[in-house]
mmCIF file of C-alpha atoms and ligand atoms in Angstrom:
data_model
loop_
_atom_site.group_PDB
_atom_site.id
_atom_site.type_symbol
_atom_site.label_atom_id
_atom_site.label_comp_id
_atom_site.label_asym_id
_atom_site.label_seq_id
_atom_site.Cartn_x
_atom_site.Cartn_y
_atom_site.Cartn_z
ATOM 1 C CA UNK A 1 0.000 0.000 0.000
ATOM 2 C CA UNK A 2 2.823 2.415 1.100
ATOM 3 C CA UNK A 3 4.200 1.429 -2.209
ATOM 4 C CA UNK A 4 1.165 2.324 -4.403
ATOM 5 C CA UNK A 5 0.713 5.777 -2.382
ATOM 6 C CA UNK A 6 3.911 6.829 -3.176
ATOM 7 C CA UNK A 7 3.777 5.545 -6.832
ATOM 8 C CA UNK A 8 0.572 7.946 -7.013
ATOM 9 C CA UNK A 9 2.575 10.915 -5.697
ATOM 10 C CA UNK A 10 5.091 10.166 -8.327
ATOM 11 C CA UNK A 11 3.129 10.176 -11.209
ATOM 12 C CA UNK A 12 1.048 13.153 -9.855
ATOM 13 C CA UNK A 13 3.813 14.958 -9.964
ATOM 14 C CA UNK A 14 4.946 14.050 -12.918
ATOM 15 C CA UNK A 15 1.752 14.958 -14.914
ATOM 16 C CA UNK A 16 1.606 18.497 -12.856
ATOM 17 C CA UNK A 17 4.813 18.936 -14.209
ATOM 18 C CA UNK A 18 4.524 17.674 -17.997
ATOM 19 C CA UNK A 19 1.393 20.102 -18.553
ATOM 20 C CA UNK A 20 3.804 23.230 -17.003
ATOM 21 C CA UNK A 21 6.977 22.179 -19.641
ATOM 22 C CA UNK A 22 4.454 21.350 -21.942
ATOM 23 C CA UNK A 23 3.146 24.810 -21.854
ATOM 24 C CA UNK A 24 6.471 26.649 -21.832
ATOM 25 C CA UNK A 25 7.714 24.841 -25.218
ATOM 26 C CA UNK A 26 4.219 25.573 -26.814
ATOM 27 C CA UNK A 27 4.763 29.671 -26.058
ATOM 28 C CA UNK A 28 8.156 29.407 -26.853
ATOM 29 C CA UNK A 29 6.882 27.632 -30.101
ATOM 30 C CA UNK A 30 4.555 30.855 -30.657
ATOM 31 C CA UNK A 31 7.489 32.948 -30.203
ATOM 32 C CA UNK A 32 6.081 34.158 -26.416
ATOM 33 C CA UNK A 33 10.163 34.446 -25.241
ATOM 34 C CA UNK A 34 11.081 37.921 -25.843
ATOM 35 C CA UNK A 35 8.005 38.678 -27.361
ATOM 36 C CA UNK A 36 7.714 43.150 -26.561
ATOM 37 C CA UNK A 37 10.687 42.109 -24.272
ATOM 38 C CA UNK A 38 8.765 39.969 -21.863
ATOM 39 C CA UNK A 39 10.512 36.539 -20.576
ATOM 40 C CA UNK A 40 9.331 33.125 -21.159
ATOM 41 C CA UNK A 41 9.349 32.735 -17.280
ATOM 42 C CA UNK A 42 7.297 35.688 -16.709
ATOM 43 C CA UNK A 43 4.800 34.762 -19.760
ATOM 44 C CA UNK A 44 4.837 31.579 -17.506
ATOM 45 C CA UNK A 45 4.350 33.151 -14.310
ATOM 46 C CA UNK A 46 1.425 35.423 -15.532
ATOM 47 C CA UNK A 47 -0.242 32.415 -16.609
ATOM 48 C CA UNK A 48 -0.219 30.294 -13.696
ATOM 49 C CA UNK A 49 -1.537 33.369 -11.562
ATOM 50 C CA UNK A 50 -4.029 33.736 -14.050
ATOM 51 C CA UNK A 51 -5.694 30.547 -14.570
ATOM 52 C CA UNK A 52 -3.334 27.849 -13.320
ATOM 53 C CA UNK A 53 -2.520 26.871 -17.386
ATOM 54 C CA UNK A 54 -6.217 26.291 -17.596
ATOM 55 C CA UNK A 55 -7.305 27.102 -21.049
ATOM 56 C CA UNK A 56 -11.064 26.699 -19.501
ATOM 57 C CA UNK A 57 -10.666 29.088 -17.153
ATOM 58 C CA UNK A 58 -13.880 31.909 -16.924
ATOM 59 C CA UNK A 59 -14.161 34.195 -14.288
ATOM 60 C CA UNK A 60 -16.426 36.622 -13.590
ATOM 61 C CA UNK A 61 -15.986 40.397 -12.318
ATOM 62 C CA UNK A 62 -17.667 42.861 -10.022
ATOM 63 C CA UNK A 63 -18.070 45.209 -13.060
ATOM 64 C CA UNK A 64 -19.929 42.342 -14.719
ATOM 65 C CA UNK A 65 -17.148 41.777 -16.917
ATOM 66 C CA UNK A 66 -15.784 38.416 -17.509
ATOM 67 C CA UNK A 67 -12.076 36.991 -18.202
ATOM 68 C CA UNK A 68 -11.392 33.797 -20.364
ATOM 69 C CA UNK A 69 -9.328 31.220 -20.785
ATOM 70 C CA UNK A 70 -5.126 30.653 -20.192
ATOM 71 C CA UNK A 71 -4.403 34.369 -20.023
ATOM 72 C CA UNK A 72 -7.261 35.601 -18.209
ATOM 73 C CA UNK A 73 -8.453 37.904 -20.989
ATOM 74 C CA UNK A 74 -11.382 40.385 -20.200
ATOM 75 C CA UNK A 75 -14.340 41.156 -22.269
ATOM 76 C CA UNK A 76 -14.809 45.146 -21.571
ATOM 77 C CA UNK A 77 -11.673 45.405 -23.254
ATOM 78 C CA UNK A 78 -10.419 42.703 -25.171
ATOM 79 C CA UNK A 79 -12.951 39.872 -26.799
ATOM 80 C CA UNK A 80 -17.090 39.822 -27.388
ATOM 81 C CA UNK A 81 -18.908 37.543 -24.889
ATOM 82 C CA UNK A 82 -22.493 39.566 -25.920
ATOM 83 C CA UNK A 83 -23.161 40.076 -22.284
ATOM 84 C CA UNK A 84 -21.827 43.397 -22.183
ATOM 85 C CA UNK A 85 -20.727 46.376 -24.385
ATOM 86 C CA UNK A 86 -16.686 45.193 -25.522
ATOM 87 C CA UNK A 87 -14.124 47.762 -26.999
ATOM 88 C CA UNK A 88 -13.382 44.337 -28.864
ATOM 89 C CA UNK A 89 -9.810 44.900 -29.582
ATOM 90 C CA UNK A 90 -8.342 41.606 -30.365
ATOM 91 C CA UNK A 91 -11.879 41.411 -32.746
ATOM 92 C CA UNK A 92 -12.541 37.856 -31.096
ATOM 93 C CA UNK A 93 -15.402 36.295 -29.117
ATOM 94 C CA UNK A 94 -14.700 35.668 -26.017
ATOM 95 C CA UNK A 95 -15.467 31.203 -26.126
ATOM 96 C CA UNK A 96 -12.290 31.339 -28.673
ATOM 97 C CA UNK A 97 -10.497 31.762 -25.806
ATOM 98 C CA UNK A 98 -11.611 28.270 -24.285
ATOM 99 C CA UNK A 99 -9.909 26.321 -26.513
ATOM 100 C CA UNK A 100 -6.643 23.591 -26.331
ATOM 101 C CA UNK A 101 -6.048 25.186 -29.595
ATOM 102 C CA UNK A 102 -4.299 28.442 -28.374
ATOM 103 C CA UNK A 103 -3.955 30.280 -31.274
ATOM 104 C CA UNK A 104 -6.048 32.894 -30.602
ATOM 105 C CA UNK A 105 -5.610 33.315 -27.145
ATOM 106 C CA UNK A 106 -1.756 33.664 -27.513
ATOM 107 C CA UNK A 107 -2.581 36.125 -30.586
ATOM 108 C CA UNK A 108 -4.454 38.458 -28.288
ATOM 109 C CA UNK A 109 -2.347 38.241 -25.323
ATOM 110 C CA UNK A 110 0.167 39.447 -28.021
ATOM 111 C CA UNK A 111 -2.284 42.114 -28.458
ATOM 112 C CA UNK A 112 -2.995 42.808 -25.155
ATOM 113 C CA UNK A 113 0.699 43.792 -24.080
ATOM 114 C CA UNK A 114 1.763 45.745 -27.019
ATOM 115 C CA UNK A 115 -1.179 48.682 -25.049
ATOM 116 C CA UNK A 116 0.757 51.342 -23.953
ATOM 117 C CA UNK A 117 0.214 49.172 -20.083
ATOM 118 C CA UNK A 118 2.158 46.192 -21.341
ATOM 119 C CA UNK A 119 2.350 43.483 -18.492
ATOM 120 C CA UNK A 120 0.938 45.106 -16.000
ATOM 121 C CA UNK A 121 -2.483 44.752 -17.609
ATOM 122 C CA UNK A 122 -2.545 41.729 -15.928
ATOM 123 C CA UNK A 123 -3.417 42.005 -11.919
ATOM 124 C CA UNK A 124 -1.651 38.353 -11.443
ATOM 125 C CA UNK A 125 1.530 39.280 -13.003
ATOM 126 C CA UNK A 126 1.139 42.714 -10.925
ATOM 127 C CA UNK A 127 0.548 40.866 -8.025
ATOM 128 C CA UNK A 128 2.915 37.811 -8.382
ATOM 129 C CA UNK A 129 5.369 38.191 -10.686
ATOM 130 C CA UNK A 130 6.715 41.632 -10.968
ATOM 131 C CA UNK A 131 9.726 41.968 -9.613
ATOM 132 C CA UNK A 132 9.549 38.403 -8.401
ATOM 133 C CA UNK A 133 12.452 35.269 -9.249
ATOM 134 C CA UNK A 134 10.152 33.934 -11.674
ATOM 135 C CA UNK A 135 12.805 30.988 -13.282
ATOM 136 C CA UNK A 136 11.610 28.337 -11.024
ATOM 137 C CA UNK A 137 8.530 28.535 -14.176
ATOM 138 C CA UNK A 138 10.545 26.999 -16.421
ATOM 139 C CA UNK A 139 13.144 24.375 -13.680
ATOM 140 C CA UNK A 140 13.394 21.083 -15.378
ATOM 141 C CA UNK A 141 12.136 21.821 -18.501
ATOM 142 C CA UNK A 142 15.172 22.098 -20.394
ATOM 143 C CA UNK A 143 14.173 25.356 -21.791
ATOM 144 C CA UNK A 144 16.846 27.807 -21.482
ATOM 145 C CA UNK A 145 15.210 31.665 -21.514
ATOM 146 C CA UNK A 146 17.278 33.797 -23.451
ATOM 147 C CA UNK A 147 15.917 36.562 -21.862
ATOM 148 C CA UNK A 148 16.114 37.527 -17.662
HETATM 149 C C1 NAG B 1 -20.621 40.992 -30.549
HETATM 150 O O1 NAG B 1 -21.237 39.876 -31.111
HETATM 151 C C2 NAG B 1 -22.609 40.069 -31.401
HETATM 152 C C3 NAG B 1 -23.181 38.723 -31.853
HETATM 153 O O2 NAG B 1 -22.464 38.244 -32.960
HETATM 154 C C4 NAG B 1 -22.727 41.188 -32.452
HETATM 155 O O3 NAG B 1 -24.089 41.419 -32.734
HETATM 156 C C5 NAG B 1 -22.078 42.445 -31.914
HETATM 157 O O4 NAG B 1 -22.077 43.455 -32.914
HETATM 158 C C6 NAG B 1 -20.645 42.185 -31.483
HETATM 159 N N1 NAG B 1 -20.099 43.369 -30.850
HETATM 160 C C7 NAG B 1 -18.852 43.808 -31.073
HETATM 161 C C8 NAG B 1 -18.478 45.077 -30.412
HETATM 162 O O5 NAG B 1 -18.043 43.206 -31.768
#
């Protein structure tokens, strides 16, 4: 029994960490290290403070807005959910967002930072990342950030 437990742990673990490496290549695939000088790491940092790597992720705002998917992006501002009025700018609806397919999502986070805010747009990077180590994001993975 002791045995199974800790083969559990193990491959816990292991999957946890696949999905994170897994996620690091596929930005770095998109061209996400560097991209309007922001690190891999910190692209990775923002997302796990914004949804975990979930590209499900909805949540819903006091001001009745709502953010979607891997990056957290908002619908006032950024994507068209129909529930409220949406300055639209990445010219989206908002369910793209939800997909494994992140195409669009990474395309408007791309968006999204190259406003005159950049990063800190997002309230998790704010919050958790700025000025933060934020390498342990990419240990293990083999991925070596050419930006700091
Ligand atoms: C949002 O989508 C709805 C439904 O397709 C459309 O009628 C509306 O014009 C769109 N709004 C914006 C700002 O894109």
């Amino acid at each position: 029994l002791r045995k199974l437990s800790d083969f559990l742990l193990l491959l816990v673990g292991h999957i946890e960490m696949f999905e994170r490496c897994q996620w690091a290549r596929t930005m770095k695939s998109y061209g996400m290290d560097g991209y309007w000088g922001i690190s891999l790491a910190n692209w990775m940092c923002l997302t796990y403070s914004e949804s975990s790597y979930n590209t499900m992720a909805v949540n819903h705002n006091r001001d009745k807005s709502t953010d979607y998917g891997i990056f957290q992006i908002n619908s006032r501002w950024w994507c068209n959910d129909t529930r409220i009025r949406t300055a639209n700018g990445c010219h989206i609806m908002c369910e793209q967002l939800l997909s494994d397919n992140v195409d669009v999502a990474i395309s408007c986070a791309k968006r999204v930072v190259r406003d005159p805010q950049g990063i800190a747009a997002w309230v998790g990077w704010r919050t958790h990342c700025k000025n933060q180590d934020v390498s342990k994001y990419l240990d293990g993975c083999g991925l070596d950030s050419s930006f700091l």
